[in-house]
Amino acid sequence: PFMGCNVNKFKQKMILVIGASGGLGEVVVGLLSKAHNVLAVYNSTKPKKQCENVRWIQADLRNTSEIENIVSELKKGDIERVTLINLLAIKEDNLLINHDLDTWNDVLNLNVTSSFYLTKLLLPLMIDKKWGRFIFITSTGGVRGDVGTISYSTSKTAMLGFSKVVSKEYSRFNITSNVLSLGTFDTGLFHRLSKEKQKEILHSIPSKMLGNVLNITNAIEFIIKSEYVNGAVINIDGGM
């Protein structure tokens, strides 16, 4: 089901944001919608507020048919340029010896396999229009391989290789693929942590400050406008 307004304005250019209703995603959508049309996908948590230039669609990306529905909606409009921003990720903390196979499969399915299938379905549209931008998200902690994050870290580092292959296979069609590696941002998730954990995280950041989401949307704008930025990993983590 869709929610939103100004449906007729969704022409020519579209930013597709996956994982749009999380603490980070909702802020990113709000900022991008000031200058772009956005199709924002959430799983179960409905958006708290509606923004102009945003359409919301509910989908569970574990289900391939729901991924197909998202792409079908994009194809209905007269869209020339599509940018995918995949913020979706789940994280189940446990030591490897205690990690069960069902949890492992669920994390890899949602964090990696859904990206594969969505990318596969978007590519024909981008190739036809000779333009496309894929922006995948990883994290400093995921790439670092923190203790207890075996499935999450595996999924996040997998996206580095995934993006690199996409960048090489489809750059001849003016399609780029890049990764943003994020540190800790001043969003709701951080503020749910204990004061002790917050101090520990801040101490580990060289700048001793949290990230502002504007740093993420600035990088997104840069990638969209820069056809020669391809196969890159851009760290936005305060120097961690």
Short mmCIF file of C-alpha atoms in Angstrom, two decimals:
data_model
loop_
_atom_site.label_atom_id
_atom_site.label_comp_id
_atom_site.label_asym_id
_atom_site.label_seq_id
_atom_site.Cartn_x
_atom_site.Cartn_y
_atom_site.Cartn_z
CA PRO A 1 0.00 0.00 0.00
CA PHE A 2 1.19 3.49 -0.86
CA MET A 3 0.98 6.56 1.30
CA GLY A 4 1.97 10.08 0.39
CA CYS A 5 1.10 12.97 -1.84
CA ASN A 6 1.92 14.68 -5.13
CA VAL A 7 1.95 11.42 -7.09
CA ASN A 8 1.97 13.32 -10.40
CA LYS A 9 5.33 14.85 -9.53
CA PHE A 10 7.06 11.46 -9.72
CA LYS A 11 8.50 11.93 -13.17
CA GLN A 12 11.87 11.39 -14.80
CA LYS A 13 14.05 11.08 -11.66
CA MET A 14 13.53 8.89 -8.61
CA ILE A 15 15.51 7.95 -5.54
CA LEU A 16 14.51 4.55 -4.20
CA VAL A 17 15.34 4.24 -0.49
CA ILE A 18 15.20 0.79 1.11
CA GLY A 19 15.01 0.65 4.89
CA ALA A 20 13.46 4.08 4.96
CA SER A 21 11.62 4.03 8.27
CA GLY A 22 14.53 3.34 10.61
CA GLY A 23 15.98 6.14 12.71
CA LEU A 24 18.59 6.89 10.08
CA GLY A 25 16.41 6.14 7.07
CA GLU A 26 13.57 8.45 8.00
CA VAL A 27 15.95 11.39 8.41
CA VAL A 28 17.70 10.60 5.11
CA VAL A 29 14.34 10.44 3.30
CA GLY A 30 13.25 13.76 4.78
CA LEU A 31 16.44 15.52 3.71
CA LEU A 32 16.51 14.03 0.21
CA SER A 33 12.85 14.86 -0.39
CA LYS A 34 13.67 18.58 -0.29
CA ALA A 35 15.31 18.26 -3.72
CA HIS A 36 14.23 14.86 -5.08
CA ASN A 37 11.28 12.57 -5.61
CA VAL A 38 11.64 9.61 -3.26
CA LEU A 39 10.07 6.16 -3.23
CA ALA A 40 10.60 5.02 0.36
CA VAL A 41 10.27 1.37 1.34
CA TYR A 42 9.61 0.20 4.88
CA ASN A 43 8.86 -3.23 6.31
CA SER A 44 6.64 -3.02 9.38
CA THR A 45 7.11 0.36 11.05
CA LYS A 46 4.93 2.98 9.39
CA PRO A 47 6.49 6.41 8.90
CA LYS A 48 5.75 8.89 11.65
CA LYS A 49 5.15 11.78 9.30
CA GLN A 50 4.44 12.39 5.65
CA CYS A 51 6.76 14.44 3.48
CA GLU A 52 6.11 16.20 0.23
CA ASN A 53 7.69 14.41 -2.76
CA VAL A 54 7.72 11.06 -0.92
CA ARG A 55 5.72 7.93 -1.63
CA TRP A 56 5.84 5.18 0.98
CA ILE A 57 5.47 1.51 0.14
CA GLN A 58 5.37 -1.39 2.57
CA ALA A 59 7.38 -4.47 1.56
CA ASP A 60 9.19 -7.38 3.17
CA LEU A 61 12.37 -7.87 1.15
CA ARG A 62 12.61 -11.48 2.28
CA ASN A 63 9.82 -12.04 -0.23
CA THR A 64 10.96 -11.93 -3.85
CA SER A 65 7.47 -11.11 -5.13
CA GLU A 66 7.40 -7.96 -3.00
CA ILE A 67 10.75 -6.90 -4.44
CA GLU A 68 9.26 -7.42 -7.89
CA ASN A 69 6.30 -5.21 -6.94
CA ILE A 70 8.63 -2.35 -5.98
CA VAL A 71 10.34 -2.45 -9.38
CA SER A 72 6.98 -2.73 -11.14
CA GLU A 73 5.88 0.51 -9.50
CA LEU A 74 9.03 2.25 -10.75
CA LYS A 75 8.35 1.07 -14.28
CA LYS A 76 4.87 2.60 -14.26
CA GLY A 77 6.24 6.15 -14.27
CA ASP A 78 8.10 8.03 -16.96
CA ILE A 79 11.37 7.68 -15.07
CA GLU A 80 14.69 8.36 -16.76
CA ARG A 81 17.05 8.16 -13.80
CA VAL A 82 16.89 5.82 -10.82
CA THR A 83 19.14 5.94 -7.75
CA LEU A 84 18.99 3.07 -5.27
CA ILE A 85 20.02 3.73 -1.67
CA ASN A 86 19.92 0.56 0.40
CA LEU A 87 19.90 1.37 4.11
CA LEU A 88 18.26 -1.90 5.07
CA ALA A 89 20.10 -4.13 7.54
CA ILE A 90 19.32 -6.38 10.46
CA LYS A 91 21.82 -7.27 13.15
CA GLU A 92 21.68 -10.23 15.52
CA ASP A 93 24.46 -10.14 18.10
CA ASN A 94 25.86 -13.44 19.34
CA LEU A 95 29.15 -15.27 19.46
CA LEU A 96 29.63 -17.58 16.48
CA ILE A 97 29.41 -20.73 18.60
CA ASN A 98 25.98 -19.62 19.85
CA HIS A 99 24.71 -18.36 16.49
CA ASP A 100 22.04 -20.63 15.01
CA LEU A 101 21.73 -21.40 11.32
CA ASP A 102 18.22 -19.93 10.93
CA THR A 103 19.40 -16.56 12.24
CA TRP A 104 22.47 -16.67 10.00
CA ASN A 105 20.31 -17.38 6.94
CA ASP A 106 17.82 -14.64 7.82
CA VAL A 107 20.52 -11.97 8.21
CA LEU A 108 22.29 -12.95 4.98
CA ASN A 109 18.99 -13.19 3.11
CA LEU A 110 17.83 -9.73 4.12
CA ASN A 111 21.18 -7.93 4.08
CA VAL A 112 22.70 -9.52 0.96
CA THR A 113 20.33 -11.67 -1.11
CA SER A 114 17.60 -9.03 -1.27
CA SER A 115 20.20 -6.53 -2.55
CA PHE A 116 21.25 -9.00 -5.22
CA TYR A 117 17.69 -9.54 -6.45
CA LEU A 118 16.70 -5.87 -6.32
CA THR A 119 19.86 -4.89 -8.22
CA LYS A 120 19.23 -7.61 -10.81
CA LEU A 121 15.70 -6.29 -11.44
CA LEU A 122 16.72 -2.62 -11.59
CA LEU A 123 19.59 -3.13 -14.02
CA PRO A 124 17.47 -3.57 -17.20
CA LEU A 125 15.68 -0.28 -16.47
CA MET A 126 18.98 1.52 -15.89
CA ILE A 127 20.67 -0.04 -18.93
CA ASP A 128 17.75 1.02 -21.12
CA LYS A 129 18.03 4.63 -19.88
CA LYS A 130 21.86 4.62 -19.91
CA TRP A 131 21.94 5.95 -16.34
CA GLY A 132 21.88 4.49 -12.85
CA ARG A 133 23.29 4.87 -9.35
CA PHE A 134 23.62 2.13 -6.74
CA ILE A 135 24.55 3.24 -3.23
CA PHE A 136 25.00 0.47 -0.70
CA ILE A 137 25.59 0.94 3.01
CA THR A 138 28.05 -0.77 5.28
CA SER A 139 29.44 0.27 8.65
CA THR A 140 32.76 0.79 10.31
CA GLY A 141 31.88 -1.80 12.94
CA GLY A 142 30.75 -4.28 10.31
CA VAL A 143 33.95 -4.02 8.30
CA ARG A 144 36.06 -4.02 11.47
CA GLY A 145 34.48 -7.30 12.57
CA ASP A 146 33.39 -6.53 16.11
CA VAL A 147 32.97 -9.42 18.52
CA GLY A 148 29.50 -10.96 18.38
CA THR A 149 28.60 -9.67 14.92
CA ILE A 150 29.47 -12.69 12.77
CA SER A 151 26.41 -12.68 10.49
CA TYR A 152 26.11 -8.89 10.32
CA SER A 153 29.82 -8.34 9.60
CA THR A 154 29.81 -11.08 6.97
CA SER A 155 26.84 -9.47 5.24
CA LYS A 156 28.31 -5.96 5.36
CA THR A 157 31.72 -6.98 4.00
CA ALA A 158 29.98 -9.05 1.32
CA MET A 159 28.46 -5.85 -0.05
CA LEU A 160 31.94 -4.44 -0.67
CA GLY A 161 32.69 -7.16 -3.19
CA PHE A 162 29.17 -7.05 -4.57
CA SER A 163 29.35 -3.32 -5.28
CA LYS A 164 32.79 -3.64 -6.86
CA VAL A 165 31.59 -6.26 -9.35
CA VAL A 166 28.51 -4.19 -10.27
CA SER A 167 30.71 -1.12 -10.82
CA LYS A 168 32.90 -3.01 -13.29
CA GLU A 169 30.17 -4.87 -15.15
CA TYR A 170 27.85 -1.93 -15.86
CA SER A 171 29.93 1.26 -15.91
CA ARG A 172 29.76 1.25 -19.72
CA PHE A 173 26.06 2.07 -19.37
CA ASN A 174 26.75 5.10 -17.12
CA ILE A 175 25.76 3.03 -14.10
CA THR A 176 27.87 3.41 -10.98
CA SER A 177 27.97 1.43 -7.75
CA ASN A 178 29.48 2.75 -4.54
CA VAL A 179 29.44 2.05 -0.83
CA LEU A 180 29.06 4.42 2.10
CA SER A 181 30.74 3.06 5.24
CA LEU A 182 29.07 4.73 8.20
CA GLY A 183 30.17 5.36 11.75
CA THR A 184 27.91 6.46 14.60
CA PHE A 185 25.28 9.11 13.95
CA ASP A 186 23.15 11.32 16.14
CA THR A 187 19.96 9.35 15.60
CA GLY A 188 17.50 7.56 17.85
CA LEU A 189 19.45 4.29 17.97
CA PHE A 190 22.46 5.91 19.66
CA HIS A 191 20.29 7.57 22.28
CA ARG A 192 18.76 4.22 23.26
CA LEU A 193 22.18 3.04 24.46
CA SER A 194 23.28 3.31 28.07
CA LYS A 195 25.20 6.41 29.08
CA GLU A 196 28.26 4.26 29.66
CA LYS A 197 28.08 2.79 26.15
CA GLN A 198 27.55 6.25 24.64
CA LYS A 199 30.70 7.53 26.37
CA GLU A 200 32.65 4.49 25.17
CA ILE A 201 31.61 5.08 21.55
CA LEU A 202 32.36 8.81 21.67
CA HIS A 203 35.79 8.09 23.15
CA SER A 204 36.59 5.80 20.20
CA ILE A 205 35.84 8.52 17.62
CA PRO A 206 38.88 10.74 16.93
CA SER A 207 36.69 13.83 16.54
CA LYS A 208 34.79 12.97 19.75
CA MET A 209 31.52 13.80 18.05
CA LEU A 210 28.61 11.98 16.44
CA GLY A 211 27.90 12.22 12.75
CA ASN A 212 25.23 14.50 11.33
CA VAL A 213 22.98 12.82 8.75
CA LEU A 214 23.67 15.74 6.42
CA ASN A 215 27.09 14.17 5.89
CA ILE A 216 25.34 11.12 4.41
CA THR A 217 22.99 13.05 2.13
CA ASN A 218 25.89 15.26 0.98
CA ALA A 219 27.75 12.12 -0.06
CA ILE A 220 24.66 10.80 -1.84
CA GLU A 221 24.31 14.02 -3.82
CA PHE A 222 28.01 13.85 -4.71
CA ILE A 223 27.70 10.28 -6.00
CA ILE A 224 24.56 11.05 -8.02
CA LYS A 225 26.31 13.95 -9.78
CA SER A 226 29.67 12.22 -10.28
CA GLU A 227 29.74 9.64 -13.06
CA TYR A 228 33.47 9.01 -12.52
CA VAL A 229 33.04 8.03 -8.87
CA ASN A 230 32.58 4.29 -9.23
CA GLY A 231 33.52 1.24 -7.20
CA ALA A 232 34.46 3.44 -4.26
CA VAL A 233 34.04 2.99 -0.52
CA ILE A 234 33.48 6.36 1.15
CA ASN A 235 34.06 6.37 4.90
CA ILE A 236 31.77 8.68 6.85
CA ASP A 237 32.82 7.83 10.38
CA GLY A 238 34.79 10.71 11.89
CA GLY A 239 38.11 9.02 11.22
CA MET A 240 37.52 5.71 13.01
#
